[in-house]
Tab-separated table of C-alpha atoms and ligand atoms in Angstrom:
chain	number	residue	atom	x	y	z
D	1	MET	CA	-2.443	-21.383	-35.683
D	2	LEU	CA	-0.626	-19.843	-32.937
D	3	ASP	CA	-1.910	-20.543	-29.282
D	4	PHE	CA	-4.224	-17.278	-29.204
D	5	GLN	CA	-3.428	-16.504	-25.609
D	6	THR	CA	0.432	-16.956	-25.281
D	7	GLY	CA	1.138	-16.596	-29.134
D	8	MET	CA	3.153	-20.147	-28.693
D	9	PRO	CA	3.235	-22.247	-32.238
D	10	PRO	CA	0.952	-25.591	-31.899
D	11	ALA	CA	3.879	-27.824	-32.700
D	12	TYR	CA	5.097	-27.295	-29.194
D	13	LYS	CA	2.008	-28.496	-27.898
D	14	THR	CA	2.086	-31.645	-29.900
D	15	ALA	CA	5.742	-32.407	-29.608
D	16	SER	CA	6.607	-35.170	-27.347
D	17	ILE	CA	8.247	-34.394	-23.583
D	18	GLU	CA	11.382	-36.321	-24.486
D	19	ASP	CA	11.846	-34.291	-27.573
D	20	LEU	CA	11.333	-30.980	-25.805
D	21	LYS	CA	13.886	-31.806	-23.242
D	22	MET	CA	16.373	-32.732	-25.778
D	23	ARG	CA	15.534	-29.267	-27.621
D	24	VAL	CA	15.835	-27.199	-24.273
D	25	GLN	CA	18.883	-29.138	-23.439
D	26	SER	CA	20.678	-28.173	-26.715
D	27	VAL	CA	19.495	-24.649	-26.623
D	28	LYS	CA	21.316	-24.132	-22.930
D	29	GLU	CA	24.576	-25.899	-24.311
D	30	LYS	CA	24.807	-23.477	-27.246
D	31	MET	CA	23.980	-20.609	-25.404
D	32	GLY	CA	26.023	-21.175	-22.720
D	33	ASP	CA	26.783	-18.288	-20.370
D	34	ARG	CA	24.787	-16.089	-22.208
D	35	LEU	CA	21.861	-17.945	-20.746
D	36	PHE	CA	20.757	-18.158	-17.012
D	37	ILE	CA	17.329	-19.887	-15.962
D	38	PRO	CA	16.336	-19.335	-12.164
D	39	GLY	CA	13.386	-21.478	-10.839
D	40	HIS	CA	10.824	-21.127	-8.221
D	41	HIS	CA	10.757	-24.262	-5.782
D	42	TYR	CA	6.815	-24.308	-7.075
D	43	GLN	CA	7.698	-25.074	-10.716
D	44	ARG	CA	6.748	-28.155	-12.534
D	45	ASP	CA	9.301	-30.886	-12.370
D	46	GLU	CA	9.498	-30.678	-16.165
D	47	VAL	CA	10.485	-27.234	-15.901
D	48	ILE	CA	12.818	-26.941	-12.334
D	49	GLN	CA	15.223	-29.865	-13.966
D	50	PHE	CA	16.649	-27.093	-16.764
D	51	ALA	CA	16.879	-24.500	-13.854
D	52	ASP	CA	20.167	-23.129	-13.189
D	53	ALA	CA	19.292	-22.129	-9.713
D	54	ALA	CA	16.328	-23.462	-7.855
D	55	GLY	CA	15.113	-21.482	-4.882
D	56	ASP	CA	12.417	-19.519	-2.943
D	57	SER	CA	11.975	-15.892	-3.701
D	58	LEU	CA	14.526	-14.497	-1.321
D	59	GLN	CA	17.008	-17.171	-2.693
D	60	LEU	CA	16.119	-15.959	-6.528
D	61	ALA	CA	16.147	-12.265	-5.701
D	62	GLN	CA	19.666	-12.998	-4.093
D	63	VAL	CA	20.765	-14.669	-7.206
D	64	ALA	CA	19.351	-12.236	-9.649
D	65	SER	CA	21.031	-9.333	-7.746
D	66	LYS	CA	24.305	-11.288	-8.100
D	67	GLN	CA	24.019	-12.693	-11.532
D	68	HIS	CA	25.217	-10.093	-13.855
D	69	GLN	CA	27.000	-12.247	-16.623
D	70	ALA	CA	24.102	-13.710	-18.545
D	71	GLU	CA	22.664	-11.755	-21.184
D	72	PHE	CA	19.261	-13.235	-21.100
D	73	ILE	CA	17.546	-14.459	-17.714
D	74	VAL	CA	14.642	-16.586	-18.645
D	75	PHE	CA	12.707	-16.796	-15.247
D	76	CYS	CA	10.786	-20.005	-14.551
D	77	GLY	CA	8.313	-18.415	-11.770
D	78	VAL	CA	5.595	-15.772	-11.973
D	79	HIS	CA	5.303	-12.471	-13.226
D	80	PHE	CA	6.402	-10.362	-9.961
D	81	MET	CA	9.647	-12.543	-9.892
D	82	ALA	CA	10.662	-11.735	-13.143
D	83	GLU	CA	10.011	-8.093	-12.633
D	84	THR	CA	12.264	-8.434	-9.531
D	85	ALA	CA	14.925	-10.058	-11.330
D	86	ASP	CA	14.757	-7.289	-14.366
D	87	ILE	CA	14.719	-4.615	-11.417
D	88	LEU	CA	18.023	-6.282	-9.911
D	89	ALA	CA	19.589	-6.999	-13.593
D	90	GLY	CA	22.077	-4.855	-15.338
D	91	ASP	CA	21.382	-2.851	-18.246
D	92	HIS	CA	22.725	-5.235	-20.763
D	93	GLN	CA	20.475	-7.962	-19.401
D	94	LYS	CA	17.196	-8.924	-20.604
D	95	VAL	CA	14.463	-11.107	-18.736
D	96	LEU	CA	11.857	-12.965	-20.084
D	97	LEU	CA	9.091	-15.034	-18.493
D	98	PRO	CA	7.767	-18.025	-20.833
D	99	ASP	CA	4.384	-17.591	-20.457
D	100	MET	CA	2.864	-13.940	-19.996
D	101	ARG	CA	-0.215	-15.520	-18.209
D	102	ALA	CA	1.997	-16.667	-15.170
D	103	GLY	CA	0.757	-14.062	-12.638
D	104	CYS	CA	0.035	-14.291	-8.823
D	105	SER	CA	-3.595	-14.009	-7.711
D	106	MET	CA	-2.037	-12.607	-4.440
D	107	ALA	CA	0.011	-9.798	-5.955
D	108	ASP	CA	-3.218	-8.738	-8.248
D	109	MET	CA	-4.905	-7.800	-5.031
D	110	ALA	CA	-3.115	-4.860	-4.744
D	111	ASP	CA	-2.876	-2.079	-7.459
D	112	ILE	CA	-0.651	1.151	-7.157
D	113	SER	CA	-3.731	3.475	-7.232
D	114	GLN	CA	-5.471	1.452	-4.430
D	115	THR	CA	-2.271	1.798	-2.324
D	116	GLU	CA	-1.760	5.245	-3.169
D	117	ARG	CA	-5.268	6.077	-2.041
D	118	GLY	CA	-5.088	3.813	1.034
D	119	TRP	CA	-1.909	5.360	1.833
D	120	LYS	CA	-3.248	8.974	1.553
D	121	GLN	CA	-6.273	7.918	4.094
D	122	LEU	CA	-4.001	6.223	6.311
D	123	GLN	CA	-1.919	9.173	6.695
D	124	GLN	CA	-4.917	11.404	7.443
D	125	LEU	CA	-5.521	8.626	10.232
D	126	PHE	CA	-1.845	8.043	11.873
D	127	GLY	CA	0.050	10.967	10.594
D	128	ASP	CA	3.625	10.050	9.554
D	129	THR	CA	4.066	7.194	11.998
D	130	ILE	CA	3.694	4.410	9.574
D	131	LEU	CA	6.474	2.557	7.465
D	132	PRO	CA	5.109	0.512	4.459
D	133	VAL	CA	6.656	-2.873	3.695
D	134	THR	CA	5.683	-5.012	0.980
D	135	TYR	CA	5.957	-8.955	0.308
D	136	VAL	CA	7.895	-9.210	-2.773
D	137	ASN	CA	4.394	-10.884	-4.175
D	138	SER	CA	3.566	-7.546	-5.372
D	139	THR	CA	3.778	-5.195	-8.561
D	140	ALA	CA	6.983	-3.597	-9.394
D	141	ALA	CA	5.032	-0.204	-8.918
D	142	ILE	CA	4.071	-1.150	-5.679
D	143	LYS	CA	7.722	-2.093	-4.357
D	144	SER	CA	8.552	1.372	-5.753
D	145	PHE	CA	5.924	3.195	-3.965
D	146	VAL	CA	7.379	1.224	-0.664
D	147	GLY	CA	11.046	2.303	-1.484
D	148	LYS	CA	10.084	5.632	-2.311
D	149	ASN	CA	8.473	5.853	1.264
D	150	GLY	CA	11.551	4.364	3.138
D	151	GLY	CA	10.162	1.044	3.412
D	152	ALA	CA	11.642	-2.328	2.195
D	153	THR	CA	10.343	-5.715	0.426
D	154	VAL	CA	10.250	-8.717	2.328
D	155	THR	CA	9.841	-12.513	1.352
D	156	SER	CA	8.554	-15.258	3.696
D	157	SER	CA	12.169	-16.182	4.738
D	158	ASN	CA	13.118	-12.752	6.275
D	159	ALA	CA	9.765	-11.587	7.281
D	160	ARG	CA	10.904	-11.389	10.947
D	161	LYS	CA	13.922	-9.406	10.365
D	162	VAL	CA	12.293	-7.003	8.073
D	163	VAL	CA	9.406	-6.324	10.344
D	164	GLN	CA	11.712	-5.897	13.284
D	165	TRP	CA	13.657	-3.340	11.402
D	166	SER	CA	10.608	-1.671	10.225
D	167	PHE	CA	9.661	-0.777	14.199
D	168	THR	CA	13.262	0.697	14.345
D	169	GLN	CA	12.100	3.148	11.605
D	170	LYS	CA	8.393	4.066	12.616
D	171	GLU	CA	5.754	3.322	15.052
D	172	ARG	CA	3.383	1.527	12.628
D	173	LEU	CA	3.871	-0.873	9.890
D	174	PHE	CA	1.721	-0.929	6.881
D	175	PHE	CA	1.839	-4.665	5.515
D	176	LEU	CA	1.025	-5.206	1.778
D	177	PRO	CA	-0.491	-7.474	0.161
D	178	ASP	CA	-0.716	-10.837	2.512
D	179	GLN	CA	-2.744	-10.120	5.404
D	180	HIS	CA	-1.824	-13.731	6.827
D	181	LEU	CA	2.250	-13.415	6.267
D	182	GLY	CA	1.993	-10.110	7.971
D	183	ARG	CA	0.000	-11.443	10.886
D	184	ASN	CA	1.897	-14.367	11.547
D	185	THR	CA	5.093	-12.545	11.538
D	186	ALA	CA	3.905	-9.887	13.770
D	187	TYR	CA	2.293	-12.336	16.152
D	188	ASP	CA	5.396	-14.214	16.179
D	189	LEU	CA	7.080	-11.113	17.092
D	190	GLY	CA	4.679	-10.601	20.270
D	191	ILE	CA	2.350	-8.073	18.759
D	192	PRO	CA	-1.081	-8.845	19.946
D	193	LEU	CA	-3.766	-9.567	17.483
D	194	GLU	CA	-5.795	-7.088	19.067
D	195	ASN	CA	-2.862	-4.158	17.984
D	196	MET	CA	-3.337	-5.312	14.149
D	197	ALA	CA	-5.908	-3.647	11.765
D	198	ILE	CA	-7.131	-4.678	8.707
D	199	TRP	CA	-6.830	-2.199	5.711
D	200	ASP	CA	-9.605	-2.838	3.102
D	201	PRO	CA	-8.713	-1.819	-0.241
D	202	ILE	CA	-12.036	-2.472	-2.114
D	203	GLN	CA	-14.315	-0.592	0.727
D	204	GLU	CA	-11.288	1.593	1.629
D	205	LYS	CA	-12.001	1.457	4.973
D	206	LEU	CA	-9.750	0.597	8.012
D	207	GLU	CA	-11.388	-2.657	9.978
D	208	TYR	CA	-10.692	-2.169	13.652
D	209	GLN	CA	-12.973	-1.553	16.376
D	210	GLU	CA	-10.795	-0.189	19.465
D	211	ASN	CA	-8.665	2.923	20.057
D	212	LEU	CA	-7.015	3.768	16.900
D	213	GLU	CA	-3.998	4.576	19.148
D	214	ASP	CA	-3.380	0.940	19.751
D	215	VAL	CA	-2.877	0.014	16.351
D	216	LYS	CA	0.557	-1.446	15.396
D	217	VAL	CA	0.017	-3.076	12.392
D	218	ILE	CA	-1.863	-2.240	9.422
D	219	LEU	CA	-2.700	-5.371	7.059
D	220	TRP	CA	-3.534	-5.121	3.580
D	221	LYS	CA	-6.550	-7.591	2.953
D	222	GLY	CA	-5.020	-9.801	0.633
D	223	HIS	CA	-4.060	-13.399	0.288
D	224	CYS	CA	-2.696	-16.367	-1.464
D	225	SER	CA	-5.446	-18.427	-2.712
D	226	VAL	CA	-3.204	-21.579	-3.017
D	227	HIS	CA	-2.519	-21.521	0.941
D	228	MET	CA	-5.842	-20.545	1.842
D	229	ASN	CA	-6.771	-24.142	0.847
D	230	PHE	CA	-5.237	-25.615	4.087
D	231	ARG	CA	-7.784	-25.490	7.074
D	232	VAL	CA	-8.103	-25.957	10.623
D	233	GLU	CA	-10.586	-28.987	9.916
D	234	HIS	CA	-7.489	-30.683	7.668
D	235	ILE	CA	-5.315	-30.574	10.558
D	236	GLN	CA	-7.993	-31.806	13.353
D	237	LYS	CA	-8.956	-34.771	10.770
D	238	LEU	CA	-5.325	-35.748	10.068
D	239	ARG	CA	-4.176	-35.730	14.062
D	240	LYS	CA	-7.507	-37.844	14.791
D	241	GLU	CA	-6.303	-40.540	12.338
D	242	ASP	CA	-2.717	-40.372	13.477
D	243	PRO	CA	-1.634	-38.201	16.497
D	244	SER	CA	2.082	-39.003	15.912
D	245	ILE	CA	2.123	-36.905	12.454
D	246	ASN	CA	4.057	-33.704	12.089
D	247	ILE	CA	2.390	-30.760	10.754
D	248	ILE	CA	4.321	-27.804	8.711
D	249	VAL	CA	3.041	-25.208	7.016
D	250	HIS	CA	3.851	-21.869	4.877
D	251	PRO	CA	3.311	-18.547	6.883
D	252	GLU	CA	0.915	-17.480	3.960
D	253	CYS	CA	-1.765	-20.215	5.686
D	254	THR	CA	-4.133	-18.540	8.123
D	255	ARG	CA	-3.272	-17.433	11.938
D	256	GLU	CA	-5.632	-20.458	13.265
D	257	VAL	CA	-3.576	-23.091	10.785
D	258	VAL	CA	-0.292	-21.772	11.750
D	259	ALA	CA	-1.055	-22.072	15.654
D	260	LEU	CA	-2.427	-25.665	15.053
D	261	SER	CA	0.416	-26.644	13.198
D	262	ASP	CA	3.579	-28.227	14.896
D	263	ASP	CA	5.775	-25.677	12.720
D	264	ALA	CA	5.373	-23.194	9.942
D	265	GLY	CA	8.256	-21.205	7.840
D	266	SER	CA	9.088	-20.356	4.470
D	267	THR	CA	9.395	-22.606	1.378
D	268	LYS	CA	13.361	-22.969	2.079
D	269	TYR	CA	12.690	-23.441	5.865
D	270	ILE	CA	10.177	-26.454	4.897
D	271	ILE	CA	12.580	-27.875	2.645
D	272	ASP	CA	15.436	-27.833	5.109
D	273	VAL	CA	13.033	-29.234	8.065
D	274	ILE	CA	12.032	-32.189	5.826
D	275	SER	CA	15.766	-32.717	4.719
D	276	ASN	CA	16.694	-33.182	8.249
D	277	ALA	CA	13.764	-35.350	9.549
D	278	GLU	CA	14.035	-38.792	11.322
D	279	LYS	CA	13.783	-41.633	9.132
D	280	GLY	CA	10.189	-43.005	9.150
D	281	SER	CA	8.726	-39.877	10.465
D	282	LYS	CA	5.467	-38.761	9.236
D	283	TRP	CA	4.734	-35.203	7.711
D	284	ALA	CA	1.797	-33.298	6.157
D	285	ILE	CA	2.925	-30.258	4.467
D	286	GLY	CA	0.765	-26.972	4.011
D	287	THR	CA	2.452	-25.556	0.848
D	288	GLU	CA	2.062	-25.928	-2.931
D	289	MET	CA	1.486	-29.255	-4.441
D	290	ASN	CA	4.549	-29.477	-6.973
D	291	LEU	CA	6.986	-28.937	-4.194
D	292	VAL	CA	4.888	-31.227	-1.879
D	293	ASN	CA	5.173	-33.892	-4.483
D	294	ARG	CA	8.920	-33.417	-5.107
D	295	LEU	CA	9.823	-33.589	-1.361
D	296	LYS	CA	7.800	-36.798	-1.267
D	297	GLN	CA	10.008	-38.095	-4.306
D	298	SER	CA	12.875	-37.054	-2.770
D	299	TYR	CA	12.696	-38.406	0.590
D	300	PRO	CA	11.048	-41.910	0.383
D	301	GLU	CA	12.273	-42.833	3.827
D	302	LEU	CA	9.691	-40.273	5.114
D	303	GLU	CA	5.971	-40.759	5.010
D	304	ILE	CA	4.835	-37.224	3.283
D	305	GLN	CA	1.209	-36.150	2.381
D	306	SER	CA	-0.184	-32.743	1.651
D	307	LEU	CA	-2.222	-31.123	4.503
D	308	ASN	CA	-5.031	-31.026	2.354
D	309	PRO	CA	-5.377	-34.487	0.542
D	310	THR	CA	-7.553	-32.839	-2.664
D	311	MET	CA	-5.183	-29.872	-3.185
D	312	CYS	CA	-4.096	-28.633	-6.626
D	313	PRO	CA	-0.805	-26.845	-7.713
D	314	CYS	CA	-0.709	-23.145	-7.988
D	315	LEU	CA	-2.370	-22.824	-11.644
D	316	THR	CA	-0.391	-19.615	-12.438
D	317	MET	CA	3.018	-21.346	-11.570
D	318	ASN	CA	2.238	-24.129	-13.665
D	319	ARG	CA	1.720	-22.141	-16.787
D	320	ILE	CA	5.401	-22.269	-17.114
D	321	ASP	CA	5.314	-25.570	-18.745
D	322	LEU	CA	7.890	-27.352	-21.039
D	323	PRO	CA	6.528	-26.371	-24.446
D	324	HIS	CA	6.294	-22.426	-23.509
D	325	LEU	CA	10.238	-22.915	-21.999
D	326	ALA	CA	11.517	-24.582	-24.888
D	327	TRP	CA	9.531	-21.905	-27.460
D	328	ILE	CA	11.343	-18.979	-25.472
D	329	LEU	CA	14.724	-20.667	-25.720
D	330	GLU	CA	14.414	-21.946	-29.324
D	331	SER	CA	13.180	-18.239	-30.317
D	332	LEU	CA	15.852	-16.507	-28.463
D	333	GLU	CA	18.616	-18.872	-29.947
D	334	LYS	CA	17.213	-17.906	-33.498
D	335	GLY	CA	17.331	-14.197	-32.121
D	336	THR	CA	13.770	-13.190	-31.470
D	337	ILE	CA	12.980	-12.088	-27.876
D	338	TYR	CA	9.322	-12.931	-26.574
D	339	ASN	CA	7.779	-12.094	-23.412
D	340	GLN	CA	10.467	-9.319	-22.177
D	341	ILE	CA	9.842	-8.152	-18.694
D	342	ILE	CA	10.949	-4.469	-18.625
D	343	VAL	CA	10.178	-2.159	-15.558
D	344	ASP	CA	10.600	1.354	-16.600
D	345	ARG	CA	13.534	3.187	-14.949
D	346	THR	CA	11.708	5.492	-12.689
D	347	THR	CA	9.675	2.555	-10.953
D	348	SER	CA	12.880	0.572	-10.985
D	349	PHE	CA	14.848	3.052	-9.416
D	350	TYR	CA	12.642	3.000	-6.048
D	351	ALA	CA	11.834	-0.553	-6.138
D	352	LYS	CA	15.671	-1.255	-6.239
D	353	GLU	CA	15.777	0.800	-2.943
D	354	ALA	CA	13.153	-1.303	-1.519
D	355	LEU	CA	14.633	-4.469	-2.754
D	356	HIS	CA	18.164	-3.656	-1.783
D	357	LYS	CA	17.069	-2.495	1.952
D	358	MET	CA	15.879	-6.177	2.357
D	359	LEU	CA	18.903	-7.671	0.747
D	360	THR	CA	21.536	-5.944	2.758
D	361	LEU	CA	19.736	-6.016	6.368
D	362	LYS	CA	21.601	-7.581	8.835
T	1	LIG	P1	8.684	-18.018	-0.835
T	1	LIG	O1	9.162	-18.275	-1.862
T	1	LIG	O2	9.137	-16.877	-0.014
T	1	LIG	O3	8.368	-19.169	0.053
T	1	LIG	O4	6.850	-17.539	-1.314
T	1	LIG	C1	5.980	-18.532	-1.827
T	1	LIG	C2	5.062	-18.240	-2.703
T	1	LIG	O5	4.258	-18.264	-2.378
T	1	LIG	C3	5.530	-17.738	-3.639
T	1	LIG	O6	4.786	-17.304	-4.960
T	2	LIG	FE1	0.940	-16.390	-5.831
T	2	LIG	FE2	0.202	-18.073	-4.136
T	2	LIG	FE3	0.842	-19.170	-6.323
T	2	LIG	FE4	2.499	-18.044	-4.476
T	2	LIG	S1	1.651	-19.704	-4.412
T	2	LIG	S2	2.586	-17.497	-6.919
T	2	LIG	S3	1.389	-16.255	-3.619
T	2	LIG	S4	-0.854	-17.513	-5.779
């Protein structure tokens, strides 16, 4: 019987890892340049080993905007990343996601009708003084909304640059959907927390107690359920046990966690810092577990641990596993396309504008 949630035949679930690895490799060899597999750094080891390009969200968007040769892009990451790849791909290219359940709980915290309703109310409060900017961790429809309204997408790697640019365009910034990346980035750029309001899309209400004139940044009330698991008490406990430990976290963590850490930055930034770290140094990392474990294996000369000792990987990133990758690839080789991600042309048009703005900002 087929897996009722994904449609994958059961034989893929029972096949041995070694067998599946050989089969994936064989499809890759047979399809050659017709196939391209991008993989996010948060993917499982069993999957990322087959990636033709591994990267963070920005690197993968850059790759997708340049990869115009392959007929099929099998995206090992989550749904919004595959949508981004489809938006940036040529008409002759098809993007496939090995498991359609690989979503992102943060992206799910903002839908387009909430966004349009919120925007209307914010326009009434602030007039035409706001520029919308969205983290790439959002639906194609929200990227399109942002593009239509003159804004841009951001990733954690270029958030500073995009937020700086946004203030050359408008007086205020509306940052979707991750309040923490928005708050941490604006704070780093010198905007005081008192000038930041929160937009609650459920209550449809602005959370702000002071004079509205003082609002510079409006943060959508969304978060990453993975990075919220790193807390101040984890930092305090580790520092107490070992004051020499270096703590580095992703800016999707709360302001309090980022402020207490030694350093914070995107996935790529964390990888770069660890790869240049002094031999024997000790690190506690506040980001996704597949990546932390990989860094631990790659740099045995360092003492690396997760900032939260009971941390799990991002469950939706983890949905892309070797059986689903093998199933999608073998089906493709036989001429059957499963799980194609298609962003309609109108949505794509404006979403591409928002993405291009980000990719071309100097
Ligand atoms: P980056 O790839 O921009 O570091 O984002 C992390 C993340 O949570 C991706 O879903
Ligand atoms: Fe979404 Fe967070 Fe998982 Fe990234 S780590 S895919 S933001 S839930």
